[in-house]
């Protein structure tokens, strides 16, 4: 059975993008990039909200990274190797390979997919991830916390969700980013 992982780079105050949609402060340096590559490598299937898909599909062009450093080319290869399911009511066609579009998020379908899949899965995009968290489908949080406070914007974690967590791993990087890996051990008592 696959784990479903929600992995994000956030500000210390828990945002993935500021009020203008900017997240330049979240750009990983080489050390973090290499670490993220290894985190993402085992992922067999991404569940992507349409907005996150539109950011990530940048990595699809196999020729675009030819002159880039190895760790950048490596991430492109990791992205291209995985299956993608994009959730959208508006996207007419996907511009990446190995990609399906779903018009609705059905927790039962995702539960079955997890049960029948060997490789771990990741959910990306806070709006989509909120639905997976609320449905109790997410097994693990992987947060890379950037050393910034941005005061508002798009929250990584939704309001109204309360979870019991177990810290399973942590790491600090030269840039001041920190990595926190938490297992979700349950909803806080009385919440689900
Ligand atoms: N911190 C970082 O490193 C980083 C990296 C990349 C991106 N970002 C930021 O992350 C944010 C993207 O996250 P987001 O929360 O805005 O969006 P998201 O979850 O990626 O995508 C939301 C979209 O997914 C579709 N969707 C969601 N639920 C659905 C459902 N039940 N059925 C069908 N379609 C569904 C809808 O697409 P339609 O509108 O097409 O129906 C919805 O507008 C952006 O602000 C981006 O700039 C941050």
Short mmCIF file of C-alpha atoms and ligand atoms in Angstrom, two decimals:
data_model
loop_
_atom_site.label_atom_id
_atom_site.label_comp_id
_atom_site.label_asym_id
_atom_site.label_seq_id
_atom_site.Cartn_x
_atom_site.Cartn_y
_atom_site.Cartn_z
CA UNK A 1 0.00 0.00 0.00
CA UNK A 2 1.33 3.44 -0.96
CA UNK A 3 1.73 6.37 1.43
CA UNK A 4 0.22 9.69 0.38
CA UNK A 5 2.64 12.51 1.17
CA UNK A 6 1.97 16.24 1.25
CA UNK A 7 5.25 18.03 0.66
CA UNK A 8 5.65 21.82 0.48
CA UNK A 9 8.14 24.63 0.86
CA UNK A 10 6.55 27.12 3.26
CA UNK A 11 7.39 30.32 5.09
CA UNK A 12 7.78 30.11 8.87
CA UNK A 13 4.24 31.50 9.20
CA UNK A 14 2.89 28.71 7.02
CA UNK A 15 2.35 30.19 3.56
CA UNK A 16 3.37 28.71 0.19
CA UNK A 17 3.01 32.01 -1.67
CA UNK A 18 2.52 35.62 -0.60
CA UNK A 19 -0.54 37.78 -1.23
CA UNK A 20 0.67 38.47 -4.79
CA UNK A 21 1.26 34.77 -5.51
CA UNK A 22 5.06 35.24 -5.28
CA UNK A 23 7.24 32.52 -3.81
CA UNK A 24 10.75 33.54 -4.89
CA UNK A 25 11.82 33.20 -1.22
CA UNK A 26 11.03 29.46 -1.54
CA UNK A 27 13.57 28.79 -4.31
CA UNK A 28 15.88 26.02 -3.14
CA UNK A 29 19.65 26.39 -3.37
CA UNK A 30 21.73 23.48 -4.63
CA UNK A 31 21.87 21.71 -1.24
CA UNK A 32 18.09 21.85 -0.76
CA UNK A 33 17.45 21.05 -4.43
CA UNK A 34 19.47 17.83 -4.18
CA UNK A 35 17.64 16.91 -0.99
CA UNK A 36 14.23 17.56 -2.62
CA UNK A 37 15.23 15.47 -5.64
CA UNK A 38 15.87 12.51 -3.33
CA UNK A 39 12.60 13.12 -1.45
CA UNK A 40 10.61 13.12 -4.69
CA UNK A 41 12.46 10.26 -6.41
CA UNK A 42 10.33 7.44 -4.89
CA UNK A 43 7.05 9.14 -5.83
CA UNK A 44 5.18 7.08 -8.42
CA UNK A 45 2.11 9.29 -8.80
CA UNK A 46 1.44 12.97 -8.20
CA UNK A 47 -2.04 14.24 -7.45
CA UNK A 48 -1.90 17.87 -8.54
CA UNK A 49 -4.24 20.80 -8.21
CA UNK A 50 -4.48 22.61 -11.55
CA UNK A 51 -2.58 25.68 -10.31
CA UNK A 52 0.32 23.65 -8.97
CA UNK A 53 0.34 21.63 -12.19
CA UNK A 54 0.71 24.83 -14.20
CA UNK A 55 3.81 25.72 -12.15
CA UNK A 56 5.31 22.23 -12.24
CA UNK A 57 4.74 21.47 -15.93
CA UNK A 58 7.74 23.74 -16.57
CA UNK A 59 9.80 20.62 -15.80
CA UNK A 60 8.30 18.62 -18.64
CA UNK A 61 10.44 19.91 -21.52
CA UNK A 62 13.23 17.34 -21.76
CA UNK A 63 15.44 19.61 -23.90
CA UNK A 64 15.10 22.79 -21.81
CA UNK A 65 17.52 21.70 -19.12
CA UNK A 66 20.39 20.45 -21.29
CA UNK A 67 22.80 23.21 -20.20
CA UNK A 68 21.67 23.24 -16.56
CA UNK A 69 23.58 21.75 -13.61
CA UNK A 70 23.11 18.04 -12.90
CA UNK A 71 20.84 18.56 -9.89
CA UNK A 72 18.42 20.62 -12.04
CA UNK A 73 18.39 18.01 -14.81
CA UNK A 74 17.92 15.36 -12.14
CA UNK A 75 14.74 17.02 -10.84
CA UNK A 76 13.35 17.29 -14.38
CA UNK A 77 13.96 13.54 -14.83
CA UNK A 78 12.25 12.77 -11.50
CA UNK A 79 9.19 14.82 -12.50
CA UNK A 80 9.02 13.26 -15.98
CA UNK A 81 9.25 9.71 -14.63
CA UNK A 82 6.18 9.99 -12.40
CA UNK A 83 2.52 9.56 -13.31
CA UNK A 84 0.37 12.66 -12.82
CA UNK A 85 -3.31 13.06 -12.05
CA UNK A 86 -4.39 16.68 -12.44
CA UNK A 87 -7.60 17.85 -10.80
CA UNK A 88 -9.38 20.57 -12.75
CA UNK A 89 -12.80 21.59 -13.94
CA UNK A 90 -11.28 23.93 -16.57
CA UNK A 91 -8.11 22.39 -18.04
CA UNK A 92 -8.93 21.09 -21.50
CA UNK A 93 -5.84 19.02 -22.10
CA UNK A 94 -2.65 18.17 -20.31
CA UNK A 95 0.63 19.30 -21.84
CA UNK A 96 2.73 16.64 -20.11
CA UNK A 97 3.16 12.91 -20.69
CA UNK A 98 1.83 10.26 -18.27
CA UNK A 99 -0.94 12.64 -17.23
CA UNK A 100 -4.68 12.18 -16.66
CA UNK A 101 -7.20 14.89 -15.84
CA UNK A 102 -9.93 14.32 -13.24
CA UNK A 103 -12.92 16.62 -13.00
CA UNK A 104 -13.68 15.84 -9.34
CA UNK A 105 -11.75 14.73 -6.27
CA UNK A 106 -13.26 11.48 -5.05
CA UNK A 107 -11.65 10.31 -1.78
CA UNK A 108 -12.78 6.71 -2.30
CA UNK A 109 -11.03 6.53 -5.68
CA UNK A 110 -7.82 7.87 -4.11
CA UNK A 111 -8.13 5.38 -1.24
CA UNK A 112 -8.36 2.53 -3.75
CA UNK A 113 -5.45 3.90 -5.76
CA UNK A 114 -3.29 4.00 -2.62
CA UNK A 115 -4.28 0.45 -1.72
CA UNK A 116 -3.35 -0.87 -5.16
CA UNK A 117 -0.10 1.06 -5.64
CA UNK A 118 3.36 0.07 -4.55
CA UNK A 119 5.17 3.40 -5.02
CA UNK A 120 4.39 6.31 -2.74
CA UNK A 121 2.13 9.09 -3.93
CA UNK A 122 2.27 12.85 -3.36
CA UNK A 123 -0.46 15.46 -3.30
CA UNK A 124 0.50 19.00 -4.29
CA UNK A 125 -1.27 22.34 -4.25
CA UNK A 126 -2.78 23.48 -0.94
CA UNK A 127 -6.38 23.66 -2.19
CA UNK A 128 -6.25 20.06 -3.39
CA UNK A 129 -4.18 18.90 -0.41
CA UNK A 130 -6.80 20.39 1.96
CA UNK A 131 -9.37 17.99 0.52
CA UNK A 132 -7.04 15.02 0.92
CA UNK A 133 -6.23 16.07 4.51
CA UNK A 134 -9.92 16.49 5.38
CA UNK A 135 -10.67 13.05 3.93
CA UNK A 136 -7.95 11.50 6.13
CA UNK A 137 -5.97 10.34 3.09
CA UNK A 138 -2.62 11.99 3.85
CA UNK A 139 -0.11 9.83 5.75
CA UNK A 140 2.84 12.18 5.97
CA UNK A 141 3.74 15.87 5.87
CA UNK A 142 7.12 16.92 4.52
CA UNK A 143 7.67 20.60 5.16
CA UNK A 144 10.68 22.62 4.10
CA UNK A 145 10.44 25.78 6.14
CA UNK A 146 12.15 28.83 4.63
CA UNK A 147 13.63 31.37 7.04
CA UNK A 148 11.07 34.08 6.22
CA UNK A 149 7.83 35.44 7.62
CA UNK A 150 5.63 36.79 4.81
CA UNK A 151 2.59 37.92 6.73
CA UNK A 152 -0.15 36.47 4.54
CA UNK A 153 -0.99 34.70 1.30
CA UNK A 154 -1.80 31.11 0.42
CA UNK A 155 -1.78 28.86 3.47
CA UNK A 156 0.05 25.54 3.22
CA UNK A 157 -2.36 23.95 5.68
CA UNK A 158 -6.08 24.64 5.73
CA UNK A 159 -8.11 26.16 8.54
CA UNK A 160 -10.22 23.78 10.55
CA UNK A 161 -8.00 20.71 10.20
CA UNK A 162 -6.47 19.45 13.47
CA UNK A 163 -4.02 16.57 13.35
CA UNK A 164 -1.90 14.54 15.74
CA UNK A 165 1.64 14.35 14.37
CA UNK A 166 4.74 12.31 15.06
CA UNK A 167 8.07 13.92 14.19
CA UNK A 168 9.96 11.34 12.09
CA UNK A 169 12.84 13.29 10.67
CA UNK A 170 14.40 16.74 10.70
CA UNK A 171 17.34 18.46 9.04
CA UNK A 172 18.86 21.92 8.77
CA UNK A 173 20.46 23.42 5.67
CA UNK A 174 23.12 26.06 5.13
CA UNK A 175 20.54 28.44 3.65
CA UNK A 176 18.60 28.43 6.93
CA UNK A 177 15.85 26.21 5.58
CA UNK A 178 14.73 23.37 7.83
CA UNK A 179 13.09 20.09 6.92
CA UNK A 180 10.43 18.53 9.08
CA UNK A 181 8.87 15.17 8.32
CA UNK A 182 5.77 14.27 10.29
CA UNK A 183 3.64 11.15 10.26
CA UNK A 184 -0.05 11.89 10.67
CA UNK A 185 -1.10 9.60 13.47
CA UNK A 186 -4.74 10.68 13.57
CA UNK A 187 -7.16 13.53 13.84
CA UNK A 188 -7.10 15.32 17.18
CA UNK A 189 -9.66 13.58 19.38
CA UNK A 190 -13.24 14.59 18.57
CA UNK A 191 -12.38 16.06 15.17
CA UNK A 192 -13.08 13.22 12.80
N1 LIG B 1 6.11 27.35 -2.06
C1 LIG B 1 6.39 26.79 -3.20
O1 LIG B 1 7.46 26.22 -3.36
C2 LIG B 1 5.40 26.81 -4.35
C3 LIG B 1 5.69 26.06 -5.49
C4 LIG B 1 4.77 26.05 -6.52
C5 LIG B 1 3.59 26.77 -6.42
N2 LIG B 1 3.33 27.51 -5.31
C6 LIG B 1 2.06 28.25 -5.14
O2 LIG B 1 1.07 27.28 -4.74
C7 LIG B 1 -0.20 27.79 -5.07
C8 LIG B 1 -1.03 26.71 -5.80
O3 LIG B 1 -1.89 26.15 -4.89
P1 LIG B 1 -3.46 26.47 -4.84
O4 LIG B 1 -3.94 25.99 -3.51
O5 LIG B 1 -3.69 27.86 -5.25
O6 LIG B 1 -4.03 25.58 -5.98
P2 LIG B 1 -3.98 24.04 -6.32
O7 LIG B 1 -4.49 23.20 -5.20
O8 LIG B 1 -2.67 23.70 -6.93
O9 LIG B 1 -5.05 24.06 -7.53
C9 LIG B 1 -6.36 24.49 -7.32
C10 LIG B 1 -7.16 24.10 -8.53
O10 LIG B 1 -7.28 22.68 -8.59
C11 LIG B 1 -8.54 22.32 -9.11
N3 LIG B 1 -9.31 21.59 -8.10
C12 LIG B 1 -9.20 21.70 -6.74
N4 LIG B 1 -10.10 20.89 -6.15
C13 LIG B 1 -10.76 20.26 -7.15
C14 LIG B 1 -11.81 19.30 -7.16
N5 LIG B 1 -12.36 18.82 -6.04
N6 LIG B 1 -12.27 18.86 -8.35
C15 LIG B 1 -11.73 19.32 -9.52
N7 LIG B 1 -10.74 20.25 -9.58
C16 LIG B 1 -10.27 20.69 -8.38
C17 LIG B 1 -9.24 23.61 -9.51
O11 LIG B 1 -8.82 23.86 -10.84
P3 LIG B 1 -9.76 24.60 -11.91
O12 LIG B 1 -9.81 26.04 -11.46
O13 LIG B 1 -9.07 24.39 -13.22
O14 LIG B 1 -11.11 23.92 -11.82
C18 LIG B 1 -8.61 24.61 -8.55
O15 LIG B 1 -8.68 25.95 -9.01
C19 LIG B 1 -0.02 28.98 -5.95
O16 LIG B 1 -0.18 30.15 -5.17
C20 LIG B 1 1.46 28.85 -6.38
O17 LIG B 1 2.00 30.08 -6.68
C21 LIG B 1 4.22 27.52 -4.27
#
